[in-house]
Tab-separated table of C-alpha atoms in Angstrom:
chain	number	residue	atom	x	y	z
A	1041	MET	CA	-17.274	-8.511	6.814
A	1042	ASN	CA	-14.871	-6.989	4.663
A	1043	ILE	CA	-11.712	-8.647	3.906
A	1044	VAL	CA	-8.643	-6.807	2.421
A	1045	ILE	CA	-5.724	-8.826	1.447
A	1046	THR	CA	-2.312	-6.879	0.677
A	1047	GLN	CA	1.102	-7.148	-0.093
A	1048	PRO	CA	2.890	-4.481	2.297
A	1049	MET	CA	3.710	-1.401	0.483
A	1050	LEU	CA	6.505	1.290	1.285
A	1051	PHE	CA	4.451	4.411	2.028
A	1052	PRO	CA	1.711	3.754	-0.202
A	1053	TRP	CA	-0.205	5.343	-2.440
A	1054	ARG	CA	-4.105	7.230	-1.353
A	1055	GLY	CA	-5.919	4.459	-2.566
A	1056	LEU	CA	-4.455	1.880	-0.466
A	1057	LEU	CA	-5.122	3.686	2.769
A	1058	GLU	CA	-8.342	3.924	1.085
A	1059	GLN	CA	-9.214	0.375	1.078
A	1060	ILE	CA	-7.620	-0.349	4.470
A	1061	MET	CA	-10.463	2.018	5.706
A	1062	LEU	CA	-13.403	-0.096	4.331
A	1063	ALA	CA	-11.543	-3.203	5.756
A	1064	ASP	CA	-12.682	-4.844	8.539
A	1065	VAL	CA	-9.540	-7.566	8.992
A	1066	LEU	CA	-6.538	-6.256	7.103
A	1067	VAL	CA	-4.379	-9.415	6.285
A	1068	ASN	CA	-0.848	-8.964	5.674
A	1069	TYR	CA	0.343	-10.646	2.706
A	1070	ALA	CA	4.098	-11.104	2.946
A	1071	ASP	CA	4.798	-14.655	3.182
A	1072	VAL	CA	4.597	-14.513	-1.022
A	1073	GLN	CA	7.036	-14.116	-3.597
A	1074	PHE	CA	8.794	-10.552	-4.058
A	1075	SER	CA	8.134	-9.203	-7.456
A	1076	LYS	CA	10.576	-6.598	-8.980
A	1077	GLY	CA	8.900	-3.889	-9.587
A	1078	SER	CA	6.261	-4.166	-6.958
A	1079	PHE	CA	5.782	-1.444	-4.756
A	1080	THR	CA	6.968	-3.016	-1.852
A	1081	ASN	CA	10.190	-1.607	-2.057
A	1082	ARG	CA	9.432	1.765	-3.773
A	1083	VAL	CA	7.063	4.607	-4.370
A	1084	GLN	CA	6.981	7.643	-6.049
A	1085	ILE	CA	7.276	11.148	-5.117
A	1086	LYS	CA	6.438	14.632	-7.129
A	1087	GLU	CA	9.454	17.120	-7.671
A	1088	ARG	CA	9.808	20.091	-9.697
A	1089	ALA	CA	10.260	18.034	-13.139
A	1090	GLY	CA	7.338	15.596	-12.977
A	1091	SER	CA	7.271	12.131	-10.575
A	1092	ARG	CA	9.988	10.075	-9.382
A	1093	TRP	CA	10.410	6.202	-7.884
A	1094	MET	CA	12.351	6.615	-4.070
A	1095	THR	CA	12.956	3.086	-3.944
A	1096	VAL	CA	14.762	0.696	-1.011
A	1097	PRO	CA	17.624	-0.743	-2.699
A	1098	LEU	CA	17.791	-4.734	-2.281
A	1099	GLU	CA	20.620	-7.511	-0.918
A	1100	LYS	CA	21.261	-9.885	-3.142
A	1101	PHE	CA	18.168	-12.036	-3.753
A	1102	HIS	CA	17.050	-15.372	-5.138
A	1103	LEU	CA	14.444	-15.564	-7.725
A	1104	GLY	CA	11.734	-16.949	-5.888
A	1105	ALA	CA	12.467	-15.228	-2.594
A	1106	ARG	CA	9.734	-14.658	-0.421
A	1107	ILE	CA	8.661	-10.543	0.571
A	1108	ASP	CA	9.352	-11.651	4.113
A	1109	GLU	CA	12.915	-12.967	3.115
A	1110	VAL	CA	14.324	-10.538	0.794
A	1111	LYS	CA	16.377	-7.476	2.723
A	1112	PRO	CA	17.237	-4.364	2.733
A	1113	ALA	CA	20.990	-3.648	1.414
A	1114	VAL	CA	23.019	-2.272	4.563
A	1115	ASN	CA	25.717	-0.972	2.265
A	1116	VAL	CA	24.253	1.940	1.060
A	1117	ASP	CA	22.402	4.552	2.932
A	1118	TRP	CA	19.594	4.852	1.330
A	1119	ARG	CA	17.566	6.494	4.205
A	1120	ALA	CA	19.716	9.758	4.437
A	1121	GLN	CA	18.934	9.661	0.046
A	1122	HIS	CA	15.376	9.192	0.969
A	1123	LEU	CA	15.102	12.293	3.184
A	1124	ARG	CA	17.204	14.318	0.910
A	1125	MET	CA	15.082	13.715	-1.675
A	1126	LEU	CA	11.963	14.323	0.392
A	1127	GLU	CA	13.804	17.554	1.707
A	1128	GLN	CA	14.478	18.829	-1.994
A	1129	ALA	CA	11.132	17.862	-3.368
A	1130	TYR	CA	8.585	19.132	-0.600
A	1131	GLU	CA	10.498	22.157	1.046
A	1132	ALA	CA	7.833	24.262	0.001
A	1133	ALA	CA	5.258	22.257	1.368
A	1134	PRO	CA	3.293	23.523	4.163
A	1135	HIS	CA	3.330	20.256	6.335
A	1136	VAL	CA	6.846	18.990	4.923
A	1137	SER	CA	7.996	18.811	8.587
A	1138	ASP	CA	5.182	16.794	9.906
A	1139	MET	CA	5.967	14.581	6.707
A	1140	LEU	CA	9.848	14.010	6.782
A	1141	ALA	CA	9.301	14.029	11.247
A	1142	LEU	CA	6.965	10.378	10.245
A	1143	VAL	CA	9.618	9.109	7.932
A	1144	ARG	CA	12.569	9.379	10.335
A	1145	SER	CA	10.120	7.472	12.659
A	1146	VAL	CA	10.055	4.777	10.385
A	1147	TYR	CA	13.792	4.781	9.157
A	1148	GLU	CA	15.257	4.926	12.871
A	1149	ALA	CA	14.630	1.304	13.364
A	1150	ASP	CA	16.298	-1.698	11.831
A	1151	TYR	CA	14.401	-4.524	9.577
A	1152	ALA	CA	14.538	-7.971	9.371
A	1153	HIS	CA	13.404	-7.803	5.939
A	1154	MET	CA	11.686	-5.212	3.209
A	1155	GLY	CA	7.912	-6.475	4.419
A	1156	ALA	CA	8.586	-4.989	8.118
A	1157	LEU	CA	9.729	-2.052	7.044
A	1158	ALA	CA	7.043	-1.442	4.314
A	1159	LEU	CA	4.549	-2.888	6.752
A	1160	ALA	CA	5.720	0.048	9.662
A	1161	SER	CA	5.858	2.956	6.612
A	1162	MET	CA	2.110	2.019	6.622
A	1163	ARG	CA	1.554	1.762	9.954
A	1164	ALA	CA	3.144	5.417	10.767
A	1165	VAL	CA	1.142	6.661	7.883
A	1166	CYS	CA	-2.108	5.324	9.279
A	1167	ARG	CA	-1.650	6.572	12.433
A	1168	TYR	CA	-0.890	10.080	11.650
A	1169	LEU	CA	-4.060	10.498	9.206
A	1170	GLY	CA	-6.206	8.453	12.071
A	1171	ILE	CA	-6.872	5.624	10.008
A	1172	GLU	CA	-7.296	2.421	12.011
A	1173	LEU	CA	-5.180	-0.761	11.000
A	1174	ASP	CA	-3.717	-1.841	14.189
A	1175	SER	CA	-7.049	-3.284	15.731
A	1176	LYS	CA	-7.706	-5.161	11.926
A	1177	PHE	CA	-4.150	-6.594	11.426
A	1178	VAL	CA	-3.826	-10.271	10.837
A	1179	ASP	CA	0.037	-11.721	9.338
A	1180	ALA	CA	-1.124	-14.342	7.025
A	1181	PRO	CA	1.011	-16.999	8.231
A	1182	GLU	CA	-0.966	-16.846	11.628
A	1183	LEU	CA	-3.446	-18.147	9.278
A	1184	ALA	CA	-1.938	-21.168	8.505
A	1185	VAL	CA	-3.445	-21.418	4.990
A	1186	PRO	CA	-1.667	-23.090	2.404
A	1187	GLY	CA	-2.151	-22.924	-1.462
A	1188	SER	CA	-1.761	-20.210	-3.934
A	1189	ASN	CA	-3.380	-17.331	-5.671
A	1190	THR	CA	-7.123	-17.563	-5.950
A	1191	GLY	CA	-7.453	-20.940	-3.971
A	1192	ARG	CA	-5.349	-19.393	-1.038
A	1193	VAL	CA	-7.209	-16.117	-1.106
A	1194	LEU	CA	-10.430	-17.509	-0.781
A	1195	ALA	CA	-9.505	-19.828	1.640
A	1196	ILE	CA	-8.294	-16.878	4.156
A	1197	VAL	CA	-11.502	-15.284	3.354
A	1198	GLN	CA	-14.158	-18.261	4.346
A	1199	LYS	CA	-11.324	-18.815	7.554
A	1200	LEU	CA	-11.786	-15.180	8.481
A	1201	GLN	CA	-15.638	-15.367	7.724
A	1202	GLY	CA	-15.760	-12.838	5.077
A	1203	THR	CA	-18.767	-11.853	3.320
A	1204	LYS	CA	-17.224	-9.572	1.036
A	1205	TYR	CA	-13.505	-9.504	-0.417
A	1206	ILE	CA	-12.210	-6.029	-1.432
A	1207	THR	CA	-9.698	-6.061	-3.490
A	1208	GLY	CA	-7.337	-3.484	-6.197
A	1209	HIS	CA	-7.318	-3.785	-10.004
A	1210	GLY	CA	-4.287	-5.974	-10.122
A	1211	ALA	CA	-6.556	-9.468	-8.993
A	1212	LYS	CA	-9.017	-8.347	-12.176
A	1213	ASN	CA	-6.515	-11.190	-14.620
A	1214	TYR	CA	-6.521	-14.016	-12.057
A	1215	LEU	CA	-9.283	-13.779	-9.872
A	1216	ALA	CA	-11.975	-16.789	-9.711
A	1217	HIS	CA	-14.949	-14.295	-9.015
A	1218	ALA	CA	-17.345	-16.621	-9.413
A	1219	GLU	CA	-16.159	-19.052	-7.300
A	1220	PHE	CA	-16.041	-16.647	-4.634
A	1221	GLU	CA	-20.250	-15.797	-4.490
A	1222	GLN	CA	-20.683	-19.904	-4.586
A	1223	HIS	CA	-19.267	-19.744	-1.404
A	1224	GLY	CA	-21.106	-16.836	-0.613
A	1225	ILE	CA	-18.450	-14.499	-0.814
A	1226	ALA	CA	-19.323	-11.147	-2.804
A	1227	VAL	CA	-16.489	-9.608	-4.663
A	1228	GLU	CA	-15.489	-5.886	-4.962
A	1229	TYR	CA	-12.859	-3.858	-6.595
A	1230	MET	CA	-11.687	-0.316	-5.182
A	1231	ASN	CA	-13.056	2.116	-7.191
A	1232	TYR	CA	-10.373	4.918	-6.954
A	1233	ALA	CA	-11.917	8.177	-6.469
A	1234	MET	CA	-8.571	10.070	-6.981
A	1235	GLN	CA	-10.066	13.116	-6.024
A	1236	PRO	CA	-7.377	16.125	-6.547
A	1237	TYR	CA	-6.226	18.130	-4.032
A	1238	PRO	CA	-3.693	21.558	-4.095
A	1239	GLN	CA	-0.760	19.689	-4.748
A	1240	LEU	CA	3.130	21.371	-5.611
A	1241	HIS	CA	5.048	20.849	-8.871
A	1242	GLY	CA	2.228	21.704	-11.607
A	1243	GLU	CA	-0.579	19.684	-13.290
A	1244	PHE	CA	-2.592	17.159	-10.105
A	1245	THR	CA	-1.394	13.522	-10.027
A	1246	PRO	CA	-2.919	11.137	-8.144
A	1247	PHE	CA	-0.330	7.809	-8.155
A	1248	VAL	CA	2.431	9.424	-5.474
A	1249	SER	CA	3.030	8.586	-2.110
A	1250	SER	CA	0.380	9.679	0.620
A	1251	LEU	CA	3.812	11.162	1.488
A	1252	ASP	CA	2.974	13.669	-0.748
A	1253	LEU	CA	-0.895	14.043	0.510
A	1254	ILE	CA	0.767	14.808	4.154
A	1255	ALA	CA	3.382	17.398	3.139
A	1256	ASN	CA	0.729	19.032	1.212
A	1257	HIS	CA	-2.465	19.224	4.096
A	1258	GLY	CA	-0.891	17.418	6.821
A	1259	PRO	CA	-3.754	16.399	9.924
A	1260	ALA	CA	-6.280	17.579	7.157
A	1261	SER	CA	-5.764	15.287	4.446
A	1262	LYS	CA	-7.939	12.290	5.502
A	1263	GLN	CA	-10.596	15.015	3.728
A	1264	TYR	CA	-9.266	13.745	0.642
A	1265	MET	CA	-10.226	10.084	1.352
A	1266	ARG	CA	-13.411	8.653	-0.901
A	1267	PRO	CA	-13.178	5.049	-0.108
A	1268	GLN	CA	-15.515	3.588	-2.405
A	1269	THR	CA	-15.893	0.067	-4.450
A	1270	LEU	CA	-17.753	-1.443	-7.372
A	1271	ASN	CA	-19.018	-5.055	-7.471
A	1272	TRP	CA	-16.940	-7.121	-9.788
A	1273	ARG	CA	-19.252	-7.643	-12.808
A	1274	GLU	CA	-19.750	-3.868	-12.617
A	1275	PHE	CA	-15.781	-3.205	-13.033
A	1276	ILE	CA	-14.903	-5.591	-15.567
A	1277	HIS	CA	-17.997	-5.129	-17.507
A	1278	GLU	CA	-19.470	-8.353	-17.268
């Protein structure tokens, strides 16, 4: 049983989608502290001049606020700004209309907090690409597992009877790998293939929103997904 625990990300990059593809259970980890500079409210797109951040501005929030407490700004028309950015950046892309329709479908609604908006964007991208998300989805608060950091992650995986925990690279510096193994849980890191695909605006860059892939390749985008992992020892060269 493969468990993936992730914070919601705004129109996420391809690597997170590959991680979702490998999950038997996907835990939405939005009841944790929001970090400025995270991918919850911003993502990169590619323009003629290079990569650029597309950011949802936030209402004033206190330090330590959770992702499911932080709210998108209401006094800035960031939806229209984003759509203009995307229209200009991808006007020459063959599937730009599909990509813009997807973004509009997300932005038509209002959201109680940034976590809900980011999750809606993830769901929309997965639906378009035919990546199953809803049937494997669990919201972290539903599990009623207290704690923080490694201890809480381990307890969540145990509660879900997981045998493998698949994580992104950010966990390298804090995860107690051996402790998971002591409980019969393998830890594997994503081994991002970052396979190049035909892309607008010069030299290929993999670190952009999946909206870039959709604008360029539409329904055929999934052929550029290569989900694969490495055992934690191999990943950190222990």
